[in-house]
Amino acid sequence: MEASSPLSLPQTPYQYYSVPEASPKPFKRSFVTSLMEAAALRTPFKEDTYFVSHLKKSEKKALKELRERLSVLYDSSSTGECSMWGIPLLSNDEKADVVLLKFLRARDFRVQDSLRMLEQCLSWRKEFGADNIVDEDLGFKELEGVVASMHGYDREGHPVCYNDYGVFRDKEMYERIFGDEEKLKKFLRWRVQVLEKGINLLDFKAGGVNSIIQVTDLKDMPKRELRSASKQILSLFQDNYPEMVARKIFINVPWYFSMLYSVFSPFLTHRTKSKFVISKEGNVAETLYKFIRPENIPVQYGGLSRPIDLQNAPPNPASEFTVKGGEKVSIQIEGIEAGATITWDIVVGGWDLEYSAEFVPNALGSYCIAVEKAGKIAPSEEAIRNSFTSREAGKMVLSLDNTASRRKKVAAYGYFVRKPTV
């Protein structure tokens, strides 16, 4: 028996719907399964607020001692050498405290270890030229927005960095980027540049946004070829960017992730591992929606955001809902005036259902217009964007038919109406 769930909405864009957790299909027990179960049992990572008043007595003492020992190494005349991200570490202000606490947190508030890490990082930044790297033209235009890029924010305001190394399965591309040691060094420099751009978006203040989110797509990632580059990136980031990542989300995790993890694991601290979120293939949208609103998620990952949208004003909140297995959902956008143009975006995670769009006039006797005929949408299909200009007043009806599936799916849509010109 078919069920139908109409969502009748007035012309007030983007009414919010909460997203219940989707129920994944059973799958074979594997390393990925075990890792996901372990992650679920692990105590969730709790990000530091950086309020000094919230620190334990021993932690306050460690912060004071680190600041004092740092001032011995770098006197007031060497302020430029003792700064990061434009923040003088000897200034004894809130921003300096945030940076120092990151190094202390990374070394469990062991002052000597934190100081050594901080000294090595300052030395590396000077040698690497990290302070000015954001303005460099490294010649990787073809990789921007593909391999690594900052794109939108999560639900808590953290900037999000997406990583996808699948393009390097192409041997020609791989040789062009990683063909020799010099090319690899240049790529690492570009990867640091992307991270530095994300760090420039942070607040560096107590109670503010002081870290980013990393989303890494493991689909089609060449495991052998990128082993050396991956280890260098991981080591470089962990040594020089402590506590800069609030959460690491791995999506499209394949069966061979166990081998990758065995390579990376020795280089990861327990605190770093506690930030991991693991999502197997087919659960990308369900996973990302828990942390990032759909209007901020790129279309290739089940969201509504397109590169061209980033050039405009911040997106309006999208409406989120679920489509249950065996259910039909009808979204009705009412109050459309004659001559108005409505533009809408809609997506369902892992589509594999039927979709259609129809304009229904208010006047009796008028004919309904099939804007988009009913058709099956493939699982890999990105968000649909379409527009329609009405000749008469009415409503737009977007229909989703999931009666052929038992799986509950997350979904989202958004729209805006441009009124007719007088």
Short mmCIF file of C-alpha atoms in Angstrom, two decimals, residues 44-337:
data_model
loop_
_atom_site.label_atom_id
_atom_site.label_comp_id
_atom_site.label_asym_id
_atom_site.label_seq_id
_atom_site.Cartn_x
_atom_site.Cartn_y
_atom_site.Cartn_z
CA PRO A 44 32.78 12.31 20.95
CA PHE A 45 35.54 14.86 20.47
CA LYS A 46 34.91 17.99 22.49
CA GLU A 47 36.41 21.13 21.02
CA ASP A 48 38.23 23.52 23.32
CA THR A 49 36.41 26.81 24.00
CA TYR A 50 39.73 28.58 24.71
CA PHE A 51 38.31 30.46 27.67
CA VAL A 52 41.23 30.73 30.09
CA SER A 53 38.72 30.86 32.94
CA HIS A 54 37.55 27.34 31.96
CA LEU A 55 41.03 25.82 32.31
CA LYS A 56 42.07 23.65 35.21
CA LYS A 57 44.53 25.13 37.67
CA SER A 58 47.34 22.99 36.26
CA GLU A 59 46.47 24.06 32.70
CA LYS A 60 46.52 27.76 33.62
CA LYS A 61 49.92 27.21 35.20
CA ALA A 62 51.17 25.50 32.03
CA LEU A 63 49.94 28.40 29.86
CA LYS A 64 51.70 30.94 32.07
CA GLU A 65 54.92 28.90 32.10
CA LEU A 66 54.89 28.45 28.30
CA ARG A 67 54.44 32.18 27.81
CA GLU A 68 57.29 32.97 30.23
CA ARG A 69 59.68 30.46 28.65
CA LEU A 70 58.80 31.74 25.20
CA SER A 71 59.57 35.32 26.25
CA VAL A 72 63.03 34.20 27.38
CA LEU A 73 63.75 32.73 23.92
CA TYR A 74 62.27 35.66 22.01
CA ASP A 75 62.69 39.12 23.47
CA SER A 76 60.51 42.10 22.48
CA SER A 77 62.84 43.02 19.60
CA SER A 78 62.12 39.70 17.84
CA THR A 79 58.33 39.96 17.85
CA GLY A 80 58.20 39.33 14.09
CA GLU A 81 60.00 36.01 14.55
CA CYS A 82 57.58 34.96 17.28
CA SER A 83 54.26 35.31 15.53
CA MET A 84 51.85 33.08 13.65
CA TRP A 85 48.96 34.04 11.36
CA GLY A 86 49.66 37.69 12.15
CA ILE A 87 49.36 37.09 15.90
CA PRO A 88 52.33 38.16 18.10
CA LEU A 89 52.69 35.31 20.60
CA LEU A 90 54.32 37.55 23.22
CA SER A 91 51.44 40.04 23.25
CA ASN A 92 49.72 38.40 26.24
CA ASP A 93 46.27 38.85 24.69
CA GLU A 94 43.34 36.59 23.82
CA LYS A 95 44.51 35.65 20.32
CA ALA A 96 47.97 34.71 21.56
CA ASP A 97 46.38 32.55 24.26
CA VAL A 98 44.36 30.65 21.64
CA VAL A 99 47.51 29.82 19.64
CA LEU A 100 49.53 28.82 22.72
CA LEU A 101 46.68 26.65 24.00
CA LYS A 102 46.60 24.79 20.70
CA PHE A 103 50.22 23.73 21.15
CA LEU A 104 49.66 22.88 24.80
CA ARG A 105 46.56 20.83 23.99
CA ALA A 106 48.44 18.94 21.27
CA ARG A 107 51.04 17.87 23.84
CA ASP A 108 48.69 17.24 26.76
CA PHE A 109 49.85 20.43 28.50
CA ARG A 110 53.43 19.21 28.84
CA VAL A 111 55.21 22.57 28.70
CA GLN A 112 58.63 21.36 27.53
CA ASP A 113 57.12 19.30 24.69
CA SER A 114 54.79 22.15 23.73
CA LEU A 115 57.66 24.64 23.67
CA ARG A 116 59.75 22.33 21.49
CA MET A 117 56.85 21.87 19.08
CA LEU A 118 56.24 25.63 18.98
CA GLU A 119 59.92 26.40 18.32
CA GLN A 120 60.09 23.84 15.50
CA CYS A 121 56.88 25.22 13.99
CA LEU A 122 58.18 28.81 14.07
CA SER A 123 61.39 27.65 12.43
CA TRP A 124 59.48 25.69 9.77
CA ARG A 125 57.17 28.63 8.97
CA LYS A 126 60.16 30.93 8.48
CA GLU A 127 62.02 28.45 6.27
CA PHE A 128 58.89 27.46 4.32
CA GLY A 129 57.66 31.03 3.91
CA ALA A 130 54.23 30.08 5.25
CA ASP A 131 53.30 33.62 6.32
CA ASN A 132 53.15 34.88 2.73
CA ILE A 133 52.15 31.72 0.90
CA VAL A 134 48.47 32.70 0.46
CA ASP A 135 49.42 35.34 -2.11
CA GLU A 136 51.66 33.07 -4.21
CA ASP A 137 50.65 31.84 -7.67
CA LEU A 138 51.71 28.19 -7.60
CA GLY A 139 50.18 27.30 -10.95
CA PHE A 140 47.64 24.73 -9.79
CA LYS A 141 44.49 26.29 -11.24
CA GLU A 142 43.36 22.89 -12.56
CA LEU A 143 43.35 21.48 -9.02
CA GLU A 144 41.46 24.34 -7.35
CA GLY A 145 37.95 23.29 -6.41
CA VAL A 146 38.76 19.71 -7.42
CA VAL A 147 41.56 18.24 -5.28
CA ALA A 148 41.34 20.57 -2.27
CA SER A 149 39.28 23.67 -1.61
CA MET A 150 37.55 25.65 1.10
CA HIS A 151 33.79 25.53 0.52
CA GLY A 152 31.18 26.89 2.93
CA TYR A 153 30.75 26.29 6.65
CA ASP A 154 29.39 23.58 8.93
CA ARG A 155 26.39 23.99 11.24
CA GLU A 156 28.62 25.47 13.96
CA GLY A 157 30.34 27.97 11.68
CA HIS A 158 33.60 26.10 11.00
CA PRO A 159 35.06 26.61 7.50
CA VAL A 160 34.99 23.32 5.57
CA CYS A 161 37.84 22.01 3.42
CA TYR A 162 37.01 19.28 0.86
CA ASN A 163 39.72 16.90 -0.36
CA ASP A 164 39.40 14.54 -3.31
CA TYR A 165 42.44 12.80 -4.78
CA GLY A 166 40.55 10.57 -7.19
CA VAL A 167 41.72 12.62 -10.18
CA PHE A 168 45.21 11.20 -9.68
CA ARG A 169 44.10 7.81 -10.94
CA ASP A 170 44.80 9.41 -14.30
CA LYS A 171 48.47 8.52 -14.90
CA GLU A 172 49.13 11.62 -16.98
CA MET A 173 47.73 13.86 -14.25
CA TYR A 174 49.69 11.96 -11.60
CA GLU A 175 52.98 12.34 -13.50
CA ARG A 176 52.32 16.03 -14.10
CA ILE A 177 51.82 16.72 -10.39
CA PHE A 178 53.98 14.08 -8.64
CA GLY A 179 56.44 13.07 -11.37
CA ASP A 180 59.56 14.00 -9.37
CA GLU A 181 60.65 15.33 -6.00
CA GLU A 182 60.46 18.97 -7.08
CA LYS A 183 56.88 18.55 -8.32
CA LEU A 184 55.90 16.87 -5.05
CA LYS A 185 57.40 19.76 -3.05
CA LYS A 186 55.42 22.23 -5.14
CA PHE A 187 52.20 20.28 -4.55
CA LEU A 188 52.82 20.20 -0.80
CA ARG A 189 53.34 23.95 -0.92
CA TRP A 190 50.00 24.37 -2.71
CA ARG A 191 48.28 22.11 -0.16
CA VAL A 192 49.65 24.27 2.67
CA GLN A 193 48.35 27.32 0.82
CA VAL A 194 44.80 25.90 0.81
CA LEU A 195 44.99 25.24 4.55
CA GLU A 196 46.37 28.71 5.28
CA LYS A 197 43.42 30.22 3.38
CA GLY A 198 41.08 28.30 5.68
CA ILE A 199 42.95 29.41 8.79
CA ASN A 200 42.57 33.02 7.71
CA LEU A 201 38.81 32.56 8.19
CA LEU A 202 39.18 31.66 11.88
CA ASP A 203 38.42 33.98 14.80
CA PHE A 204 41.29 33.13 17.17
CA LYS A 205 39.24 34.18 20.16
CA ALA A 206 37.68 32.44 23.13
CA GLY A 207 34.25 31.07 22.30
CA GLY A 208 34.78 31.75 18.59
CA VAL A 209 35.45 29.52 15.60
CA ASN A 210 39.05 28.41 15.99
CA SER A 211 39.32 25.34 13.75
CA ILE A 212 38.16 23.95 10.42
CA ILE A 213 36.40 20.80 9.21
CA GLN A 214 38.16 18.43 6.80
CA VAL A 215 36.05 16.27 4.45
CA THR A 216 38.09 13.70 2.52
CA ASP A 217 36.59 11.70 -0.33
CA LEU A 218 38.33 8.33 -0.62
CA LYS A 219 36.46 7.22 -3.74
CA ASP A 220 38.88 6.26 -6.54
CA MET A 221 41.84 7.46 -4.49
CA PRO A 222 44.99 5.69 -5.77
CA LYS A 223 46.35 4.13 -2.60
CA ARG A 224 49.88 3.13 -3.64
CA GLU A 225 50.76 6.14 -5.74
CA LEU A 226 49.75 8.69 -3.11
CA ARG A 227 51.22 6.90 -0.11
CA SER A 228 54.36 9.07 0.02
CA ALA A 229 52.52 12.34 -0.59
CA SER A 230 49.81 11.48 1.94
CA LYS A 231 52.32 10.65 4.66
CA GLN A 232 54.19 13.92 4.08
CA ILE A 233 50.99 15.99 4.13
CA LEU A 234 49.81 14.25 7.29
CA SER A 235 53.12 14.70 9.07
CA LEU A 236 53.45 18.33 7.99
CA PHE A 237 49.94 19.25 9.12
CA GLN A 238 50.13 17.43 12.45
CA ASP A 239 53.52 18.95 13.33
CA ASN A 240 52.71 22.53 12.34
CA TYR A 241 48.95 23.00 12.61
CA PRO A 242 47.97 21.60 16.03
CA GLU A 243 44.27 21.63 16.93
CA MET A 244 43.36 23.34 13.64
CA VAL A 245 40.90 20.61 12.65
CA ALA A 246 37.75 20.12 14.71
CA ARG A 247 36.54 17.08 12.77
CA LYS A 248 37.84 14.81 9.98
CA ILE A 249 35.05 13.29 7.92
CA PHE A 250 36.00 10.45 5.57
CA ILE A 251 33.37 9.70 2.92
CA ASN A 252 33.03 6.96 0.30
CA VAL A 253 35.29 4.80 2.44
CA PRO A 254 36.27 1.71 0.38
CA TRP A 255 37.19 -1.77 1.55
CA TYR A 256 40.93 -1.11 1.31
CA PHE A 257 40.75 1.73 3.86
CA SER A 258 42.18 -0.76 6.38
CA MET A 259 45.50 -0.72 4.51
CA LEU A 260 45.55 3.08 4.31
CA TYR A 261 44.67 3.37 7.97
CA SER A 262 47.47 0.99 8.97
CA VAL A 263 49.91 3.30 7.17
CA PHE A 264 48.56 6.52 8.69
CA SER A 265 47.70 5.31 12.19
CA PRO A 266 51.24 5.38 13.67
CA PHE A 267 51.48 9.06 12.71
CA LEU A 268 48.22 10.01 14.43
CA THR A 269 47.70 10.99 18.04
CA HIS A 270 44.81 9.54 20.03
CA ARG A 271 43.23 13.00 20.11
CA THR A 272 43.41 13.22 16.32
CA LYS A 273 41.77 9.80 15.93
CA SER A 274 38.94 10.91 18.23
CA LYS A 275 37.95 13.50 15.61
CA PHE A 276 37.33 10.92 12.87
CA VAL A 277 33.93 10.33 11.29
CA ILE A 278 33.81 7.35 8.92
CA SER A 279 31.16 7.02 6.20
CA LYS A 280 31.03 4.11 3.78
CA GLU A 281 30.13 4.42 0.11
CA GLY A 282 26.47 5.32 -0.43
CA ASN A 283 26.02 7.19 2.87
CA VAL A 284 27.62 10.50 1.91
CA ALA A 285 24.59 12.79 2.13
CA GLU A 286 23.30 11.16 5.33
CA THR A 287 26.67 11.70 6.99
CA LEU A 288 27.35 15.23 5.81
CA TYR A 289 23.84 16.50 6.64
CA LYS A 290 24.51 15.72 10.30
CA PHE A 291 27.30 18.29 10.36
CA ILE A 292 26.76 20.64 7.41
CA ARG A 293 23.59 22.24 6.08
CA PRO A 294 22.70 21.12 2.52
CA GLU A 295 22.94 24.62 1.04
CA ASN A 296 26.62 24.60 2.05
CA ILE A 297 27.43 21.12 0.71
CA PRO A 298 28.75 20.82 -2.89
CA VAL A 299 26.31 19.23 -5.34
CA GLN A 300 28.68 16.31 -5.99
CA TYR A 301 28.24 15.26 -2.36
CA GLY A 302 24.45 15.44 -2.21
CA GLY A 303 24.15 19.14 -1.39
CA LEU A 304 22.72 22.19 -3.14
CA SER A 305 25.83 24.37 -3.44
CA ARG A 306 27.40 25.04 -6.85
CA PRO A 307 30.71 26.86 -7.48
CA ILE A 308 28.88 29.78 -9.10
CA ASP A 309 26.81 30.22 -5.92
CA LEU A 310 29.96 31.06 -3.93
CA GLN A 311 30.32 34.26 -5.96
CA ASN A 312 26.97 35.51 -4.67
CA ALA A 313 25.64 36.39 -1.23
CA PRO A 314 25.56 33.66 1.46
CA PRO A 315 22.89 31.07 0.64
CA ASN A 316 19.50 31.11 2.33
CA PRO A 317 18.77 28.11 4.57
CA ALA A 318 17.35 25.16 2.64
CA SER A 319 14.44 23.02 3.82
CA GLU A 320 15.46 19.55 4.98
CA PHE A 321 13.23 16.48 5.14
CA THR A 322 13.32 12.72 4.75
CA VAL A 323 11.71 10.43 2.21
CA LYS A 324 10.83 7.14 3.87
CA GLY A 325 10.92 3.82 2.11
CA GLY A 326 7.64 3.06 0.29
CA GLU A 327 6.56 6.70 0.52
CA LYS A 328 5.54 9.47 -1.86
CA VAL A 329 6.32 13.08 -0.93
CA SER A 330 4.71 16.13 -2.49
CA ILE A 331 6.26 19.58 -1.96
CA GLN A 332 3.79 22.35 -2.72
CA ILE A 333 5.09 25.90 -3.16
CA GLU A 334 2.04 28.14 -3.14
CA GLY A 335 1.34 31.83 -3.76
CA ILE A 336 3.12 32.19 -7.11
CA GLU A 337 1.77 35.25 -8.94
#
